Coordinates of C-alpha atoms and ligand atoms in Angstrom, one line a residue:
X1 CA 6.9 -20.1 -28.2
X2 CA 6.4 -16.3 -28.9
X3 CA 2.9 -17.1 -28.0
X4 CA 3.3 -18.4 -25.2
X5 CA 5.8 -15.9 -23.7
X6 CA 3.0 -13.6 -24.4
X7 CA 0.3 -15.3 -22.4
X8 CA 2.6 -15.4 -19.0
X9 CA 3.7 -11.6 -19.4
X10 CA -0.1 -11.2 -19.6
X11 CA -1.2 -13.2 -16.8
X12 CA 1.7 -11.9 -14.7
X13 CA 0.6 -8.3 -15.5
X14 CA -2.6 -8.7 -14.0
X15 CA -1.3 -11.1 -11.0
X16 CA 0.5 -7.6 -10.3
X17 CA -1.8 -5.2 -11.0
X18 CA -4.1 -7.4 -8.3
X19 CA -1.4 -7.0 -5.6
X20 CA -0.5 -3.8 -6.6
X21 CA -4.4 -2.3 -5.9
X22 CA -4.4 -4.4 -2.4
X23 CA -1.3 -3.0 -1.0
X24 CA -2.0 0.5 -2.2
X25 CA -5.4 0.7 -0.6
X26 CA -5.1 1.7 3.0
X27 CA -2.8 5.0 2.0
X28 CA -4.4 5.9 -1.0
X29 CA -6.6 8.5 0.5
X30 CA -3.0 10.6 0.5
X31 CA -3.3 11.8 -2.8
X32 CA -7.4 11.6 -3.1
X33 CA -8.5 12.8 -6.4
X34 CA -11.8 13.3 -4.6
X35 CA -10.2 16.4 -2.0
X36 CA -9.0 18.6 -4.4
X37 CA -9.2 21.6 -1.9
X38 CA -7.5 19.8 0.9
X39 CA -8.9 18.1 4.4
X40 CA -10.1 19.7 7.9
X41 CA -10.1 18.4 10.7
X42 CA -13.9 17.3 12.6
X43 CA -13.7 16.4 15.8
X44 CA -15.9 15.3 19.0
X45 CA -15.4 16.1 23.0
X46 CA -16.3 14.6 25.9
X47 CA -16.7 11.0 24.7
X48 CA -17.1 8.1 24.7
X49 CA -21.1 8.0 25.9
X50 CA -22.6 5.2 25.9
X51 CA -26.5 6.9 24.6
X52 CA -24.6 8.3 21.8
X53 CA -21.4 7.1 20.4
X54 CA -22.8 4.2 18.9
X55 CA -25.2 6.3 16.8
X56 CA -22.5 8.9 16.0
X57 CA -19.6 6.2 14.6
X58 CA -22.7 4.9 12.3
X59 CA -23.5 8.0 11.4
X60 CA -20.1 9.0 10.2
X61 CA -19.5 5.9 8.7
X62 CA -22.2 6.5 6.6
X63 CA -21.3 9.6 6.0
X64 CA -17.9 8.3 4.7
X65 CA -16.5 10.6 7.5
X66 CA -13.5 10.2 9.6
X67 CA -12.6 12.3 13.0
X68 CA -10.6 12.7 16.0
X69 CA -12.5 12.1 19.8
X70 CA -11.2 13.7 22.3
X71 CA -12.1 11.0 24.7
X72 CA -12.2 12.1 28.6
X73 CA -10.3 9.4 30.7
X74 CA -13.0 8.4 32.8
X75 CA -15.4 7.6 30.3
X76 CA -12.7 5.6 28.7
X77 CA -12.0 3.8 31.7
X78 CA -15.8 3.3 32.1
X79 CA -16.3 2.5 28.2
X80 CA -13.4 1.0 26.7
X81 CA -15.2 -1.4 24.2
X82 CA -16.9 2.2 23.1
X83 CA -12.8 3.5 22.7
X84 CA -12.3 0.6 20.6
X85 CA -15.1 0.9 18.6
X86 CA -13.9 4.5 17.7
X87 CA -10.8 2.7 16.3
X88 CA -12.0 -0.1 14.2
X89 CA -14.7 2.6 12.5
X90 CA -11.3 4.5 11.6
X91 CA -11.7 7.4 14.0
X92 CA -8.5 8.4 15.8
X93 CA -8.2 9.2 19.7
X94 CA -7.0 12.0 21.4
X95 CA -6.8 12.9 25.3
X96 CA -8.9 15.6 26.8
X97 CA -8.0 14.9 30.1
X98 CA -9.7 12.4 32.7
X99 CA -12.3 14.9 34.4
X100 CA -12.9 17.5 32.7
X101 CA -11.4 20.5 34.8
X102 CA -10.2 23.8 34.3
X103 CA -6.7 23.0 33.7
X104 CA -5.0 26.3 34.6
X105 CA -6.5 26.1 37.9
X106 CA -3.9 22.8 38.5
X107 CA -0.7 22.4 39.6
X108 CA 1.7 21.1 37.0
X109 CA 1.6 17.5 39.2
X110 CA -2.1 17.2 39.4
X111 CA -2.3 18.3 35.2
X112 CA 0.0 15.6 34.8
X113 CA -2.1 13.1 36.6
X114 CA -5.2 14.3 34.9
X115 CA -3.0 13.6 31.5
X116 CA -1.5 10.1 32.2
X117 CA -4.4 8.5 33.6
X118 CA -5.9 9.0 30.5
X119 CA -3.3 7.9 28.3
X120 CA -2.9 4.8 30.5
X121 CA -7.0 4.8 30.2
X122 CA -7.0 4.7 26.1
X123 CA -3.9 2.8 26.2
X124 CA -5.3 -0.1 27.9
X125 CA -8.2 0.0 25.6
X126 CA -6.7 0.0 22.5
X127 CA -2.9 -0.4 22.6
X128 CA -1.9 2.8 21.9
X129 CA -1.5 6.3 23.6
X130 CA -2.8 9.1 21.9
X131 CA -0.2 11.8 20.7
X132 CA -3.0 14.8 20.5
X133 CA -4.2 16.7 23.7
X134 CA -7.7 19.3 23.9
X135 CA -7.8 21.1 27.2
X136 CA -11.3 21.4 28.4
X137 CA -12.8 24.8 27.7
X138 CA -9.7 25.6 25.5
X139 CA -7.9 26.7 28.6
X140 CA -4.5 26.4 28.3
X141 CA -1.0 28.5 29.8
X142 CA 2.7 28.1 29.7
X143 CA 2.5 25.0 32.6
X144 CA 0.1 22.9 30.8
X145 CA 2.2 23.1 27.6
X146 CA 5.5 22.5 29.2
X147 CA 3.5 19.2 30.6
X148 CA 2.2 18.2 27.2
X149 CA 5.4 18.4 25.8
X150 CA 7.0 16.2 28.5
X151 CA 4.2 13.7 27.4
X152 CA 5.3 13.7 23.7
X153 CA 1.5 15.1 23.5
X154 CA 0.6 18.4 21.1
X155 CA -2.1 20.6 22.1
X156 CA -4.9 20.8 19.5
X157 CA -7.6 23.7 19.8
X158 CA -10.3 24.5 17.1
X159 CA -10.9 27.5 14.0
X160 CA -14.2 26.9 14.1
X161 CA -16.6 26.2 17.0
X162 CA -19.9 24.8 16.0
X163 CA -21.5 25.8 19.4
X164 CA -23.0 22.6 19.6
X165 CA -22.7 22.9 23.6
X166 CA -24.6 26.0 23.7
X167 CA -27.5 24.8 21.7
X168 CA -26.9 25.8 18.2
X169 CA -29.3 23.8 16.1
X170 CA -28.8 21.3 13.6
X171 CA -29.0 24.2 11.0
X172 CA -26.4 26.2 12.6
X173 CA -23.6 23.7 13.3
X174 CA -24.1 22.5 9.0
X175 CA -23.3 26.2 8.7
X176 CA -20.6 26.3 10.8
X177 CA -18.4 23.6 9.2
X178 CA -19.6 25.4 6.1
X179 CA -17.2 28.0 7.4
X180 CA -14.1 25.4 7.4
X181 CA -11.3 25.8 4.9
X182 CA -8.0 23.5 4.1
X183 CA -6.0 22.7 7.7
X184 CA -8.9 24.0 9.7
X185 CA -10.2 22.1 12.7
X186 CA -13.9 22.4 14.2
X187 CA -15.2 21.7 17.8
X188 CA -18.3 19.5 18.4
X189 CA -19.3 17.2 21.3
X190 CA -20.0 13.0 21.2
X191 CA -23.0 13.8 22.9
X192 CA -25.9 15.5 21.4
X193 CA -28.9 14.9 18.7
X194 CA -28.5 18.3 17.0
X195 CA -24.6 16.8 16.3
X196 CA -25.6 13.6 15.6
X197 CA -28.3 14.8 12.8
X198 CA -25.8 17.2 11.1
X199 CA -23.2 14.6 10.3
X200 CA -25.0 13.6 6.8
X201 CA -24.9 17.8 5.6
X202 CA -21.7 18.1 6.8
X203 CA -20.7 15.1 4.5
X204 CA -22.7 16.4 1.8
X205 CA -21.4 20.4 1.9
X206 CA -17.6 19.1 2.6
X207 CA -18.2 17.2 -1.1
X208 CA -19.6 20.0 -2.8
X209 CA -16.5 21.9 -1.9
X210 CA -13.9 19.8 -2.9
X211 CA -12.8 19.2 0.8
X212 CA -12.4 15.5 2.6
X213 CA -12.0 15.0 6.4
X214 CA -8.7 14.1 7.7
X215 CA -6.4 13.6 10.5
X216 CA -4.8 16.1 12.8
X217 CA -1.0 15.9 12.6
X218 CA 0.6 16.0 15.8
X219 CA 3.6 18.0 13.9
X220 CA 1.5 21.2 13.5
X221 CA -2.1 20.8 15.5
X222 CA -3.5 21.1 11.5
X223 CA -5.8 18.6 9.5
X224 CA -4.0 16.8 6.9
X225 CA -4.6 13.8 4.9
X226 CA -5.1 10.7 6.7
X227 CA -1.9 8.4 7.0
X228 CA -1.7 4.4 6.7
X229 CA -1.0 5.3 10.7
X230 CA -4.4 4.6 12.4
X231 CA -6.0 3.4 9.0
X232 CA -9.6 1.6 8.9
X233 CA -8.8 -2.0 8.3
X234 CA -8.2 -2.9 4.4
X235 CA -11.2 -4.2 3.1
X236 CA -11.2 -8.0 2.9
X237 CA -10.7 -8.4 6.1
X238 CA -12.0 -11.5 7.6
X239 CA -13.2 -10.6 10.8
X240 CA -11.6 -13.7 12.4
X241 CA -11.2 -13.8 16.3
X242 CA -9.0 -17.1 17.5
X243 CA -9.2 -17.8 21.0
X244 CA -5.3 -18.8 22.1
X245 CA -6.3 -21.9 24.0
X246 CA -7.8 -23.0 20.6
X247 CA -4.4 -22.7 18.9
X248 CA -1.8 -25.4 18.9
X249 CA 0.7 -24.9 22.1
X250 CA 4.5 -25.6 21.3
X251 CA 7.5 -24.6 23.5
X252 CA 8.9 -25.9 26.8
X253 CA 6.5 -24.6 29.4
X254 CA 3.7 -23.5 27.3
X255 CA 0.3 -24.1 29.1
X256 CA -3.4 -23.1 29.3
X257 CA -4.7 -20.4 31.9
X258 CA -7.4 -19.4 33.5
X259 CA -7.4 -16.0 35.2
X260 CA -6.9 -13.1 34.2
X261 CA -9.1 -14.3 31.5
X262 CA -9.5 -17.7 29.7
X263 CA -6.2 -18.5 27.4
X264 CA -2.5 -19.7 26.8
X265 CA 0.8 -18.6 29.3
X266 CA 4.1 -18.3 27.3
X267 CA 6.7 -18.5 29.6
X268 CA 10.0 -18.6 27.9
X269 CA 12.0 -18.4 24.2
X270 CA 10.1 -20.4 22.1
X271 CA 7.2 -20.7 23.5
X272 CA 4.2 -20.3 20.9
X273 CA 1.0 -21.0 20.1
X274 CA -0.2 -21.2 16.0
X275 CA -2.7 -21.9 13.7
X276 CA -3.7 -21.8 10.2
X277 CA -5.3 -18.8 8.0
X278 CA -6.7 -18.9 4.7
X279 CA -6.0 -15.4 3.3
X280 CA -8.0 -14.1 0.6
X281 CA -6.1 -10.9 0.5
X282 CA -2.3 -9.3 1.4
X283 CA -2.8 -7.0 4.1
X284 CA -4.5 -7.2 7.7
X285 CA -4.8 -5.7 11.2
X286 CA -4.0 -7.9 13.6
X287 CA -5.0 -7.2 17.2
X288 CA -4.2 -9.3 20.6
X289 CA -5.4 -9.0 23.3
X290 CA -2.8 -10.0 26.3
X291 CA -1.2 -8.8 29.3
X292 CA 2.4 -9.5 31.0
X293 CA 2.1 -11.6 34.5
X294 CA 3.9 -8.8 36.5
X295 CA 4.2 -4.9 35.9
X296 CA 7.3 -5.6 33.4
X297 CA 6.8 -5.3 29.5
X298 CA 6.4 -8.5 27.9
X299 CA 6.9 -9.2 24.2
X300 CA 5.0 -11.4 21.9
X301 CA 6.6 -11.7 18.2
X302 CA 3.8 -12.0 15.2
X303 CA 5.3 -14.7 12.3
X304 CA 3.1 -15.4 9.7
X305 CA 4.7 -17.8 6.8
X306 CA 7.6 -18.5 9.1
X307 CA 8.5 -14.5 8.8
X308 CA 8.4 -12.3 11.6
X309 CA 6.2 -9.2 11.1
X310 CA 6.0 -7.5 13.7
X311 CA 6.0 -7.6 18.3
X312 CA 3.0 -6.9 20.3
X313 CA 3.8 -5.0 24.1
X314 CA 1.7 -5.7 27.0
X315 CA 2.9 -3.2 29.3
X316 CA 1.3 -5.0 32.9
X317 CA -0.4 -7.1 34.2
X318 CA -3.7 -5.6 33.4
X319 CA -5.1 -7.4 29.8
X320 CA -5.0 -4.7 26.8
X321 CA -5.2 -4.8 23.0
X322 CA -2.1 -4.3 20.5
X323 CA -2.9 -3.8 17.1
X324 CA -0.4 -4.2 14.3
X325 CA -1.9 -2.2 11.1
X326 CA -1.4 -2.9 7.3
X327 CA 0.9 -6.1 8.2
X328 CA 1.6 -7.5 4.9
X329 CA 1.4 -11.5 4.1
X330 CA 0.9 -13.7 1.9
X331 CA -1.9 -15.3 0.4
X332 CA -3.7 -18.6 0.8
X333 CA -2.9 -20.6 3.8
X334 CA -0.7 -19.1 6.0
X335 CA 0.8 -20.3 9.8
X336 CA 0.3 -17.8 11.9
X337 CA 2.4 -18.3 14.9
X338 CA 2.3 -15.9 18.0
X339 CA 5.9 -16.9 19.4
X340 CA 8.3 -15.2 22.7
X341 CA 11.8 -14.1 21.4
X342 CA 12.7 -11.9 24.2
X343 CA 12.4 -13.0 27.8
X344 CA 15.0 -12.5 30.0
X345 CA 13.8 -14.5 32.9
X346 CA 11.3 -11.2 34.1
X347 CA 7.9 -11.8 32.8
X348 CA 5.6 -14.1 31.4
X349 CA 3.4 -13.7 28.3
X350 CA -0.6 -13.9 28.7
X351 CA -2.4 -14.6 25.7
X352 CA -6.5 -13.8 25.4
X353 CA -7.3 -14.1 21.6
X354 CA -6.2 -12.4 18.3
X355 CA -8.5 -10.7 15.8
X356 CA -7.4 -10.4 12.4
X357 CA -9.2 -7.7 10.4
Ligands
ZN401 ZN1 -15.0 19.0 26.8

């Protein structure tokens, strides 16, 4: 009997220590034993490009690197697969304005245009607006601050400019992020092949000095350890993308659409569509892509197991992405159930697909 007590304090000691590693993944970088000398902060302007950021997100992936792009508006109106690309290889996304002016030549009303067209631009891409601002040229006065601040948005400049822009070579911007010490943030551009080529040094000379790359808090403008907020998706993922018209409809009025893209119309409480995962591990991103049917926020609640974890917004009618990070679940086969709660008679739910990652 003694024996046997033994055996199930054994097995559920290693049940927990197999839960325990899973769910501690996606913040563990917080207390890295491998950045004893702190974080800075890399970052890249002008993005995204089509000819390069491709090539630059493999090459810091490779690199085991993680940064901020200061995306331009326009290009992520233009681009926004490129936007979301930047996301799912863990990068984080800042504004830096939709055209690239000379800010303090503005008025406060067309800076705030320039501002909120791009947050509306990345938001639409990937579901979120970002919270950290880079005025072109490192321009800024007392207008364009007060404007930031009325956008919940914090101004982020650089310590170190790698020149990049103004053809340093590959040589010179290695030796320039050589310069960078704990909290320190450096300028370089998603746009050229002296950048690009650098990436793996910079890696390489960050290591040697005990230093990681980080995220830039929006508290203090400053790189910091990366947070479980904007983490890369936990590893054992499983890369599924479910069509909605492929789930099973339930609910009074639910029914299939066609326009603005192929997919399911949840027009009341109770309305949902579900399916069935096999989960292999506790934690995922889920991402769906949806709109609402009028320029009113509509809410779609995420239950998996019969719990609710979590509601994605689709703030109009134009489709956009939500992503829910790190939702935790359990294991096995799950129903995953994508369900309206909230409608008060003023929208209607459009459903595209959800990725789980
Ligand atoms: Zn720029």
């Amino acid at each position: 009997m003694f024996k046997a007590k033994l055996v199930k304090v054994a097995l559920a000691l290693t049940l927990f220590g197999s839960l325990f590693s899973i769910s501690m993944m996606p913040t563990a970088s917080a207390a890295d034993i491998n950045c004893p000398n702190g974080y800075v902060g890399l970052t890249f302007d002008d993005g995204p490009n089509p000819g390069n950021t491709t090539n630059l997100l493999n090459a810091l992936k490779q690199a085991g690197l993680r940064a901020t792009m200061f995306n331009l508006g326009q290009n992520a109106r233009n681009y926004p697969s490129l936007v979301r690309d930047q996301v799912s290889a863990g990068m984080w996304v800042g504004n830096h304005s939709y055209t690239h002016p000379h800010m303090t030549a503005l008025s406060s009303s067309q800076m705030s245009s320039e501002i909120m067209q791009t947050q509306q631009a990345i938001q639409s891409a990937t579901g979120a607006a970002p919270k950290l601002f880079r005025p072109p040229y490192g321009e800024t006065n007392a207008t364009l601050k007060s404007v930031l601040s009325q956008n919940s948005l914090t101004e982020v400049l650089w310590n170190v400019d790698s020149q990049d822009w103004n053809g340093a070579s590959t040589a010179q911007i290695v030796a320039a992020a050589g310069r960078l010490q704990n909290g320190d943030v450096i300028l370089m551009h998603d746009q050229y092949q002296t950048t690009l080529q650098a990436i793996p040094q910079i890696a390489q000379n960050l290591k040697s000095r005990g230093l990681c790359s980080g995220m830039i808090s929006p508290s203090t403008g400053r790189a910091v350890a990366p947070d479980s907020e904007g983490a890369p998706p936990p590893s054992g993922g499983t890369g599924a993308k479910i069509e909605a018209e492929s789930m099973t409809k339930s609910g009074t009025y639910t029914g299939n659409i066609s326009s603005p893209f192929n997919g399911v119309a949840l027009y009341a409480n109770g309305d949902s569509v579900k399916f069935t995962q096999n989960f292999t591990s506790g934690t995922h991103n889920f991402s769906l892509r949806g709109a609402s049917n009028n320029s009113n926020m509509a809410r779609v609640d995420l239950k998996i197991g019969g719990q609710t974890k979590g509601t994605f917004y689709f703030g109009g009618s134009s489709p956009a992405v939500y992503t829910l990070n790190n939702v935790s679940h359990g294991i096995g086969n799950q129903a995953v159930e994508l369900v309206v709660t909230a409608d008060n008679g003023t929208w209607d739910a459009l459903l595209d697909y959800l990725e789980i990652n």
